PDB file of C-alpha atoms in Angstrom:
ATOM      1  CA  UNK R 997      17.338 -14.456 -16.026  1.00  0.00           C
ATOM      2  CA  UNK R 998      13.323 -13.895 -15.475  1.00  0.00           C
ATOM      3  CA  UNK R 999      12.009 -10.878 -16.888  1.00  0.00           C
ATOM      4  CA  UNK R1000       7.974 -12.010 -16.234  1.00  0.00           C
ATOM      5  CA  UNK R1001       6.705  -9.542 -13.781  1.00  0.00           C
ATOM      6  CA  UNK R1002       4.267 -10.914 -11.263  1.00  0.00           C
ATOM      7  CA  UNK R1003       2.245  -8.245 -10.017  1.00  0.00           C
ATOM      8  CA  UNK R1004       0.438  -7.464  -6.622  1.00  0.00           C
ATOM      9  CA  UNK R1005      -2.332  -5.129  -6.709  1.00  0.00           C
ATOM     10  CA  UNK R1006      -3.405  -3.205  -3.382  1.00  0.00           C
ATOM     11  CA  UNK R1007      -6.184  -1.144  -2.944  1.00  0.00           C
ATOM     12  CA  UNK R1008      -4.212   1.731  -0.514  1.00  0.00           C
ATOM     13  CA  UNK R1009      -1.410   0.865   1.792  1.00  0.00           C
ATOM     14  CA  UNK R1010       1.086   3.162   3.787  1.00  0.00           C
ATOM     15  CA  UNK R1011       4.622   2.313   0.998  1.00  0.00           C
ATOM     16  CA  UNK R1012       4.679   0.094  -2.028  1.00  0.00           C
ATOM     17  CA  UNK R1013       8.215  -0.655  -0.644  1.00  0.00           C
ATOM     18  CA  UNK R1014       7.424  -2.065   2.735  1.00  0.00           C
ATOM     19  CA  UNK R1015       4.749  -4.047   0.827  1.00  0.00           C
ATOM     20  CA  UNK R1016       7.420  -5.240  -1.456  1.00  0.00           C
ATOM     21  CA  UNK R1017      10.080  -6.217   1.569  1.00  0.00           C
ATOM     22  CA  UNK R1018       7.518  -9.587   1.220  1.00  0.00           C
ATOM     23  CA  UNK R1019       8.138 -10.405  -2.238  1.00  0.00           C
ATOM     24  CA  UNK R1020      11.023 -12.229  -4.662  1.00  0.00           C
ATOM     25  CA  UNK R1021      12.276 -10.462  -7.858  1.00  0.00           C
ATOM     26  CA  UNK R1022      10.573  -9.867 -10.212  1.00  0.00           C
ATOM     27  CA  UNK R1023       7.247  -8.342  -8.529  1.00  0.00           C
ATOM     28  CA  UNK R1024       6.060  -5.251  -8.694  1.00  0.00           C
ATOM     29  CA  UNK R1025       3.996  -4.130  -5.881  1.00  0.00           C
ATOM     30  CA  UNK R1026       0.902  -1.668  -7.373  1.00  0.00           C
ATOM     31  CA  UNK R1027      -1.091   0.504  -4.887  1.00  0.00           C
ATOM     32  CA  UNK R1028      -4.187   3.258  -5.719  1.00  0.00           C
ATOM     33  CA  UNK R1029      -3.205   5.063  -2.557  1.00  0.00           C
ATOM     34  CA  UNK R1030      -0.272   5.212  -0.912  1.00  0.00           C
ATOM     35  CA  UNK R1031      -0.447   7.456   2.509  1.00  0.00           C
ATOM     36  CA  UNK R1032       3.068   7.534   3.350  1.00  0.00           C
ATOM     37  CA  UNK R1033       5.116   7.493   0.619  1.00  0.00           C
ATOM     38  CA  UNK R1034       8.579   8.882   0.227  1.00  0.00           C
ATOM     39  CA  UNK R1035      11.460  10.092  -1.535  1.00  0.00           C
ATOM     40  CA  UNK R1036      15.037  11.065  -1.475  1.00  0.00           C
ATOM     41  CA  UNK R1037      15.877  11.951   1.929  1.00  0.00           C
ATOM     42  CA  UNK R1038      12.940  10.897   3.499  1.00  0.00           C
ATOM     43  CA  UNK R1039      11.023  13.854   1.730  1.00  0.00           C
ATOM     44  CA  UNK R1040       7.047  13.185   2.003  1.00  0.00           C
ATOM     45  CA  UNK R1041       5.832  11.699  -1.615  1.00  0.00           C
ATOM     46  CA  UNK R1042       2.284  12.384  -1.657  1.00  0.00           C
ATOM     47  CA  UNK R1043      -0.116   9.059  -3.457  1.00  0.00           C
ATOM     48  CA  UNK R1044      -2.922  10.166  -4.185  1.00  0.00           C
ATOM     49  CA  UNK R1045      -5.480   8.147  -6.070  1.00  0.00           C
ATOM     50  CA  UNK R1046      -5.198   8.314  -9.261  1.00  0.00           C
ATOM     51  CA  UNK R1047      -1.477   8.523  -9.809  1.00  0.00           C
ATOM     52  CA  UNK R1048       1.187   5.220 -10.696  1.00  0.00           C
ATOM     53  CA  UNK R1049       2.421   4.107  -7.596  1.00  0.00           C
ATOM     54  CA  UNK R1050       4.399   1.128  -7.426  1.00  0.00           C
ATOM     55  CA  UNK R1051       7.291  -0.535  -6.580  1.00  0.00           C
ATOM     56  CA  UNK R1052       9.477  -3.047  -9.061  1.00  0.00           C
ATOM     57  CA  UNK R1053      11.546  -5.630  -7.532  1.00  0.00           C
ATOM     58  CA  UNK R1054      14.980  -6.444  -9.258  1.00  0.00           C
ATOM     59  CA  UNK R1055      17.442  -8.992  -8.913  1.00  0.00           C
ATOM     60  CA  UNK R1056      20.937  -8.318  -7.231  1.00  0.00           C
ATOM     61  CA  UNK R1057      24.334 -10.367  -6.701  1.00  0.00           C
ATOM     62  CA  UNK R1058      26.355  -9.249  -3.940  1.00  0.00           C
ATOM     63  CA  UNK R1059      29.285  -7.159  -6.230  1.00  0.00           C
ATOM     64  CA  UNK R1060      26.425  -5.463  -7.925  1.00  0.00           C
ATOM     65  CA  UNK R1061      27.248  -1.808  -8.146  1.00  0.00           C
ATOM     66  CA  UNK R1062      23.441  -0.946  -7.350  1.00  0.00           C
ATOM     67  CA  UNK R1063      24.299   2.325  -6.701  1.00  0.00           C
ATOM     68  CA  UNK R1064      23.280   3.548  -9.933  1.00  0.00           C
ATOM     69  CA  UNK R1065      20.434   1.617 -10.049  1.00  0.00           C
ATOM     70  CA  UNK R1066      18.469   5.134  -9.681  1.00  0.00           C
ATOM     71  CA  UNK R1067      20.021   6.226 -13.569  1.00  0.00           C
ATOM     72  CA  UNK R1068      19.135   2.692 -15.118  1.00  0.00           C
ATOM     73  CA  UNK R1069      15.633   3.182 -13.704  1.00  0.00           C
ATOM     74  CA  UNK R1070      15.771   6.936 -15.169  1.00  0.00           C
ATOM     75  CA  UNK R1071      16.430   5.663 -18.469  1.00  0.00           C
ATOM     76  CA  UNK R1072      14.043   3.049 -18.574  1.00  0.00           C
ATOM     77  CA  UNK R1073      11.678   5.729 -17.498  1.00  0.00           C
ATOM     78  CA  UNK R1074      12.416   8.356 -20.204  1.00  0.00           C
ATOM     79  CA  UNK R1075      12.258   5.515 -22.765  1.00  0.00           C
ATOM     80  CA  UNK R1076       9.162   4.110 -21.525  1.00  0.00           C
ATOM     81  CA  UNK R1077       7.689   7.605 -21.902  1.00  0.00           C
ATOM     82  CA  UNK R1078       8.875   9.072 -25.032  1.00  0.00           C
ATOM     83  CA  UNK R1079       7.297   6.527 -26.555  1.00  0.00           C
ATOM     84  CA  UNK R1080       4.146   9.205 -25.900  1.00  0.00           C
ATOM     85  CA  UNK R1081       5.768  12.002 -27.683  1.00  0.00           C
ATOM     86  CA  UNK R1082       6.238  14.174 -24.796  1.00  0.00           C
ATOM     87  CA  UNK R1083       7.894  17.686 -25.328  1.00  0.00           C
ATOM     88  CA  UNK R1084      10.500  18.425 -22.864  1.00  0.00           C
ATOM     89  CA  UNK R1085      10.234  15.307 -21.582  1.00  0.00           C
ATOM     90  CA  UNK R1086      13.921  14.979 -19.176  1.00  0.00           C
ATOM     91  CA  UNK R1087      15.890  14.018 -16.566  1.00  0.00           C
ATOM     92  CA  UNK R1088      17.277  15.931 -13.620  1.00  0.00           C
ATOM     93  CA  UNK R1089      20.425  13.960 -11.690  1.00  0.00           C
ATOM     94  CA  UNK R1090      20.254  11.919 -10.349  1.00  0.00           C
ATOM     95  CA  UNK R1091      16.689  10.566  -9.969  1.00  0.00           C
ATOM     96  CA  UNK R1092      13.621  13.005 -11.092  1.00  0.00           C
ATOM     97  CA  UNK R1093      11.695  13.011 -14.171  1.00  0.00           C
ATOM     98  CA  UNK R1094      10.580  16.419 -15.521  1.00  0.00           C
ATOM     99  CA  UNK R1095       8.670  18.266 -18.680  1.00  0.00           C
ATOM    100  CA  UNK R1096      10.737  21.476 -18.465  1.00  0.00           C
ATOM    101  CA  UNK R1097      10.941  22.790 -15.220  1.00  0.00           C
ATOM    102  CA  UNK R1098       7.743  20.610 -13.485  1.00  0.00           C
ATOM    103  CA  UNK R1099       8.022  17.367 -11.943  1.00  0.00           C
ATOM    104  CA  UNK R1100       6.001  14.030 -13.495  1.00  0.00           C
ATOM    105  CA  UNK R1101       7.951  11.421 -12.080  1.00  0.00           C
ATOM    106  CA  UNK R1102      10.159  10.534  -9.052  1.00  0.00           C
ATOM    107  CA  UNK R1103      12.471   7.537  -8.354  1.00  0.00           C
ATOM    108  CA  UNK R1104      13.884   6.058  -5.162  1.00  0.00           C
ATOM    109  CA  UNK R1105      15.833   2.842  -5.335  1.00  0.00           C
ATOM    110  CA  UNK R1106      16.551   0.743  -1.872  1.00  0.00           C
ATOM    111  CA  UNK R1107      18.030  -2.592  -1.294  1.00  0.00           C
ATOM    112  CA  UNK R1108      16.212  -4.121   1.408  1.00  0.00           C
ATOM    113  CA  UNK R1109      18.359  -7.130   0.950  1.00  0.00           C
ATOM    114  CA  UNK R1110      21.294  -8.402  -0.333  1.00  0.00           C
ATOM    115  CA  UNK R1111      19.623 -10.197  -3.538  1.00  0.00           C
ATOM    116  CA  UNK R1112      16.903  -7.325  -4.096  1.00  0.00           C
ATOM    117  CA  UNK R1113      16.659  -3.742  -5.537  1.00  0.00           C
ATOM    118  CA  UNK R1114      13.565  -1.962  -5.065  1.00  0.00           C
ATOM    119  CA  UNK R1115      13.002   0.848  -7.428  1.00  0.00           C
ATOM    120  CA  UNK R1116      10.051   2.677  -6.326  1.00  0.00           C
ATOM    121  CA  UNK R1117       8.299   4.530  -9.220  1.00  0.00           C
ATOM    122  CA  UNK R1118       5.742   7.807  -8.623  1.00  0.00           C
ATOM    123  CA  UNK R1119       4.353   8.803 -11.503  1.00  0.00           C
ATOM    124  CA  UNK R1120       1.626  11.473 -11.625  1.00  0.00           C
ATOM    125  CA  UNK R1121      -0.906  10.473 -14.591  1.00  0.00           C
ATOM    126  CA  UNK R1122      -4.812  11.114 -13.561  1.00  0.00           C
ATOM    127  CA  UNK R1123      -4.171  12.403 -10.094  1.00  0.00           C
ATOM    128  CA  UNK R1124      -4.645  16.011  -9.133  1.00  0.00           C
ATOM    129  CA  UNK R1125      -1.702  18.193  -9.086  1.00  0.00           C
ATOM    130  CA  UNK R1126      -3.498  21.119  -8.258  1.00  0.00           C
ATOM    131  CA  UNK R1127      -4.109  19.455  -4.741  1.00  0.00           C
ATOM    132  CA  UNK R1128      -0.064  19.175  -4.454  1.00  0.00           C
ATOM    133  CA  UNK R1129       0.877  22.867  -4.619  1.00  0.00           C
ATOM    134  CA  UNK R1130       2.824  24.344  -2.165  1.00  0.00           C
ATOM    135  CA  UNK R1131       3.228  20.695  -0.382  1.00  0.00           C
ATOM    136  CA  UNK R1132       5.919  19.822  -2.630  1.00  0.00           C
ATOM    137  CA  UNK R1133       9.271  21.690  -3.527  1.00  0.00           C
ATOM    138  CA  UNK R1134       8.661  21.367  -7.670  1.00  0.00           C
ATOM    139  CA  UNK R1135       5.549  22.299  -9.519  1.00  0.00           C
ATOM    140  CA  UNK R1136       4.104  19.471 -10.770  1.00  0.00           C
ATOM    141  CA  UNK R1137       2.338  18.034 -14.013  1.00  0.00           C
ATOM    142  CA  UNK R1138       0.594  15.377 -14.850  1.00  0.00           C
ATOM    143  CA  UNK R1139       0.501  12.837 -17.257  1.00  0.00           C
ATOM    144  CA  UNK R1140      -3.163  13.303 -18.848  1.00  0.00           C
ATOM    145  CA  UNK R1141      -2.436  17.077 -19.416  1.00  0.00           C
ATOM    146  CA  UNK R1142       0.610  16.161 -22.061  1.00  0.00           C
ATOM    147  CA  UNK R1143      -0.866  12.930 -23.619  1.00  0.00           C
ATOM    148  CA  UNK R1144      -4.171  13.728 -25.884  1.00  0.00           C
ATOM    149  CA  UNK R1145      -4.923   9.914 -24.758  1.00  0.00           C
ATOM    150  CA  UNK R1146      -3.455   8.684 -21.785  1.00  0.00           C
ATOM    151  CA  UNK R1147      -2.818   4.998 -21.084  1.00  0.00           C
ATOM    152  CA  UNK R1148      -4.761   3.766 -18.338  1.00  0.00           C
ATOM    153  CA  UNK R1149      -2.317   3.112 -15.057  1.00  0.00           C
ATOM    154  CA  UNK R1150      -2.346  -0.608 -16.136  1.00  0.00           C
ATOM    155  CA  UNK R1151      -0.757  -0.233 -19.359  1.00  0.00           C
ATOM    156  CA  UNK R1152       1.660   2.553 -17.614  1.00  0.00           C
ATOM    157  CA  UNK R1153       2.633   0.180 -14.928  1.00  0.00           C
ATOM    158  CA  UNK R1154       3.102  -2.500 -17.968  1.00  0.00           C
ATOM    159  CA  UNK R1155       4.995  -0.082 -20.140  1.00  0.00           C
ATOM    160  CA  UNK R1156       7.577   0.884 -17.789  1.00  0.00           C
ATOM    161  CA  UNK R1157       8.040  -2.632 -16.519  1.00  0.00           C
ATOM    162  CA  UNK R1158       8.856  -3.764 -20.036  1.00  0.00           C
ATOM    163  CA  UNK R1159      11.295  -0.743 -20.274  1.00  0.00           C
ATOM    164  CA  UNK R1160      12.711  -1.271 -16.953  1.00  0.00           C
ATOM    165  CA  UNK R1161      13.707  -5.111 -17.487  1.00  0.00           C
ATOM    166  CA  UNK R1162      15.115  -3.992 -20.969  1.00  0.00           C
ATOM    167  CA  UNK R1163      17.382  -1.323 -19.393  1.00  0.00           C
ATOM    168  CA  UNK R1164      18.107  -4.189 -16.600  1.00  0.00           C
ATOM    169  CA  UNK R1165      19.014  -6.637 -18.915  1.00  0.00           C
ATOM    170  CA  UNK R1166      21.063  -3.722 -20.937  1.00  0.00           C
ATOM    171  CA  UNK R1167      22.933  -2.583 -17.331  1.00  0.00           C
ATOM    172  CA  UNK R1168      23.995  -6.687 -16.459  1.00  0.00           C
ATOM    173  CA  UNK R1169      25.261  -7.131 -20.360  1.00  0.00           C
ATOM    174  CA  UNK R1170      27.150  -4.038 -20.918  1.00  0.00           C
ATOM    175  CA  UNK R1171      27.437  -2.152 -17.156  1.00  0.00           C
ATOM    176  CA  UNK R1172      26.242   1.962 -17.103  1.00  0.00           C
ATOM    177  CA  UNK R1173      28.330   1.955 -20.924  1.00  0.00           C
ATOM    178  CA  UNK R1174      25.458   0.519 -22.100  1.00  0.00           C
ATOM    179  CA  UNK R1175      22.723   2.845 -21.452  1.00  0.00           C
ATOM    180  CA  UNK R1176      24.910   6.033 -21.510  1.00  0.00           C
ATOM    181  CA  UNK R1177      24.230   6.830 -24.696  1.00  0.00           C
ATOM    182  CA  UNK R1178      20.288   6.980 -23.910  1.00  0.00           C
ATOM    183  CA  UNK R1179      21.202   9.066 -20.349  1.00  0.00           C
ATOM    184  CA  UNK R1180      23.156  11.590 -22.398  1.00  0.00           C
ATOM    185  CA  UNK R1181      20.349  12.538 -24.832  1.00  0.00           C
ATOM    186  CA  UNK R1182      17.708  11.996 -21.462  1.00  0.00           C
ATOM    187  CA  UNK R1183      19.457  14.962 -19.450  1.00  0.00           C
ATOM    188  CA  UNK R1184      17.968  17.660 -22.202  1.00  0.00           C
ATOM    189  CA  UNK R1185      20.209  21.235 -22.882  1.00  0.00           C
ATOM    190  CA  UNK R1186      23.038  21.471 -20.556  1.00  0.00           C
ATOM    191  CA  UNK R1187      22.007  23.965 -17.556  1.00  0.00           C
ATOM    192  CA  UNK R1188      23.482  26.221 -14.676  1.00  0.00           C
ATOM    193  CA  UNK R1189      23.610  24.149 -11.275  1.00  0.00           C
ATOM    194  CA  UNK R1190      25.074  23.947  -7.985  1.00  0.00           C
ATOM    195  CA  UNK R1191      26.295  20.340  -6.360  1.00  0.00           C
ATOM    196  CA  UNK R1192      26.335  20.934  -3.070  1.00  0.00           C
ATOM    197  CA  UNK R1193      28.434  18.356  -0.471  1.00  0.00           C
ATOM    198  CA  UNK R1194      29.133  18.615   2.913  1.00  0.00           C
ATOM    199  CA  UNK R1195      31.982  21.009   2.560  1.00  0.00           C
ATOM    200  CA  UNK R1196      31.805  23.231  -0.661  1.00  0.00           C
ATOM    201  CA  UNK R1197      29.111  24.272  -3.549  1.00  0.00           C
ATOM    202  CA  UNK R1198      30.686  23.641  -6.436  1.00  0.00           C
ATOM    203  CA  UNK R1199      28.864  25.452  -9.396  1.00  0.00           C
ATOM    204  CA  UNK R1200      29.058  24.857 -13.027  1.00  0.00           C
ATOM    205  CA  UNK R1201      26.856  23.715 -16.051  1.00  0.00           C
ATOM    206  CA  UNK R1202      25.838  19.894 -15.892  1.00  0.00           C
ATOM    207  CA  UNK R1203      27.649  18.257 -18.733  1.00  0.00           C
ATOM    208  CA  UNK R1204      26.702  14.713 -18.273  1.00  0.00           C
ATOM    209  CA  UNK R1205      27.705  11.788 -16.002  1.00  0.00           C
ATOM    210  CA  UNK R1206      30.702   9.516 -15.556  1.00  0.00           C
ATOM    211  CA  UNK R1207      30.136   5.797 -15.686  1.00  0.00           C
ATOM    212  CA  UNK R1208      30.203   5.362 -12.030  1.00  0.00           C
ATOM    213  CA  UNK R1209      27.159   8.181 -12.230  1.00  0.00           C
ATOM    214  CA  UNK R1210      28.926  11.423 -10.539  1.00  0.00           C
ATOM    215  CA  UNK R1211      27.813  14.106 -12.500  1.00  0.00           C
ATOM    216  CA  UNK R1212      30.101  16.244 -14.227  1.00  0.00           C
ATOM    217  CA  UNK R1213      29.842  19.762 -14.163  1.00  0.00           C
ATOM    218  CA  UNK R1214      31.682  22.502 -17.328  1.00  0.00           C
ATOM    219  CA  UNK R1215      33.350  25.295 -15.209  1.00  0.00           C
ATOM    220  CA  UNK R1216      33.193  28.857 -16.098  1.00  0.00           C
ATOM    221  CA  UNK R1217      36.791  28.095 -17.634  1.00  0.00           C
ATOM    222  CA  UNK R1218      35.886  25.650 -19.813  1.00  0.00           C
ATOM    223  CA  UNK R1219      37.407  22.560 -17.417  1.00  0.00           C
ATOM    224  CA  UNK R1220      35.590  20.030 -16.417  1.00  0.00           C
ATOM    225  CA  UNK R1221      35.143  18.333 -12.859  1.00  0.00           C
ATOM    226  CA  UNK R1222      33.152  15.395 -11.807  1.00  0.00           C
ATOM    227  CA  UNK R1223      32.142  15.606  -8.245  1.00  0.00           C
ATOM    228  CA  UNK R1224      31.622  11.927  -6.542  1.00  0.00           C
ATOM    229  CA  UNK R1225      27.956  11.347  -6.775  1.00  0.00           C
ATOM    230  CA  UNK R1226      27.944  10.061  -3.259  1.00  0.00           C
ATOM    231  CA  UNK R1227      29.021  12.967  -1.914  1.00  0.00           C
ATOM    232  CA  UNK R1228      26.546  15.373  -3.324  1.00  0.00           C
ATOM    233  CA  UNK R1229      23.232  15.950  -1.101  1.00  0.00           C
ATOM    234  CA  UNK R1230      21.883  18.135  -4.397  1.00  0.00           C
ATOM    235  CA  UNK R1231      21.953  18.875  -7.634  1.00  0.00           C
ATOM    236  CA  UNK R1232      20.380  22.124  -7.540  1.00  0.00           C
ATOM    237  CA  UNK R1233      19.247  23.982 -11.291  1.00  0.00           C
ATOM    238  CA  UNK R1234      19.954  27.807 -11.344  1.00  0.00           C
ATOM    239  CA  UNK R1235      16.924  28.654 -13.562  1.00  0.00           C
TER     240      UNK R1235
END
């Protein structure tokens, strides 16, 4: 299996993961601006210049679980970054990158074929955040305000491509046991939250994930339940 990532720079484009739709495995589609960029539900991710927006295409079988292709992108992610030394550098289920309670990083993964995952990757690094408040749900931060000297986007985009084919490579070897141990120390102190489904809002501290990635929440009795990831619409933090 290829690991060397061929990359397509663009100068501003409406998604990195339409662009990508073009492109094999392997390529990561790089953009300075990206005017209509998106997350999780179809919420508005906002690209403006300055920030690491791109989109990293991976290779798929058909009985790939890809599923959980969001959590082996989150811990290529936090490993790709804690290489800086950030404080309170985590991960909030099932696809959002954080430094305590403000957002850095988001991930979407789609499949826009049978032999390709895209993981899209928006991180903020030199772009303003101020510009973002009260457009987006979390506060944000930015990479050069935790990093005394913070790589240029080229070496970020090259650092978490390295990571991500690692935690690839790691996920086709061993499957989610593999990288479970590096998820469990990634979600930070164990917090309030509230999963909520279709039909009930099930509350409880987050204690982790199973292998399948449904996140497992510690009831006020001391029991613990895993609710089926794909049934949850959000993971919401009580703090």
């Amino acid at each position: 299996m290829s690991s060397e990532w061929q990359v397509v720079q663009l100068q501003e484009c409406s998604s990195t993961f339409t662009e990508a739709r073009k492109y094999p495995a392997w390529t990561v589609v790089n953009t300075l601006r990206q005017s209509n960029g998106r997350g999780r539900f179809n919420r508005t991710w906002f690209g403006e210049e300055g920030g690491l927006w791109a989109t990293y295409n991976l290779p798929l079988q058909g009985d790939h679980p890809w599923g959980v292709m969001p959590l082996v992108a989150g811990a290529a992610l936090v490993q790709a970054l804690g290489e800086l030394g950030i404080p309170g550098l985590r991960l909030r289920w099932p696809n959002d990158l954080l430094v305590g309670r403000s957002k850095l990083a988001g991930i979407l993964v789609e499949r826009p074929r049978a032999d390709i995952a895209a993981v899209g990757i928006g991180l903020n690094a030199f772009n303003s955040v101020q510009s973002l408040r009260g457009r987006t749900k979390d506060h944000a931060v930015r990479l050069a305000d935790l990093v005394p000297h913070c790589p240029p986007l080229p070496e970020l985009r090259a650092m978490v491509a390295r990571a991500l084919a690692a935690a690839f490579a790691t996920f086709m070897q061993q499957g989610m046991a593999g990288l479970m141990p590096l998820l469990d120390r990634a979600w930070g102190a164990s917090l309030p939250v509230v999963a909520v489904t279709d039909d009930a809002r099930i509350c409880g501290f987050f204690a982790g994930i199973t292998e399948d990635g449904s996140p497992i929440l510690r009831r006020a009795d001391g029991t613990r339940m895993t609710v089926p990831g794909h049934t949850v619409n959000e993971l919401r933090e009580l703090v």
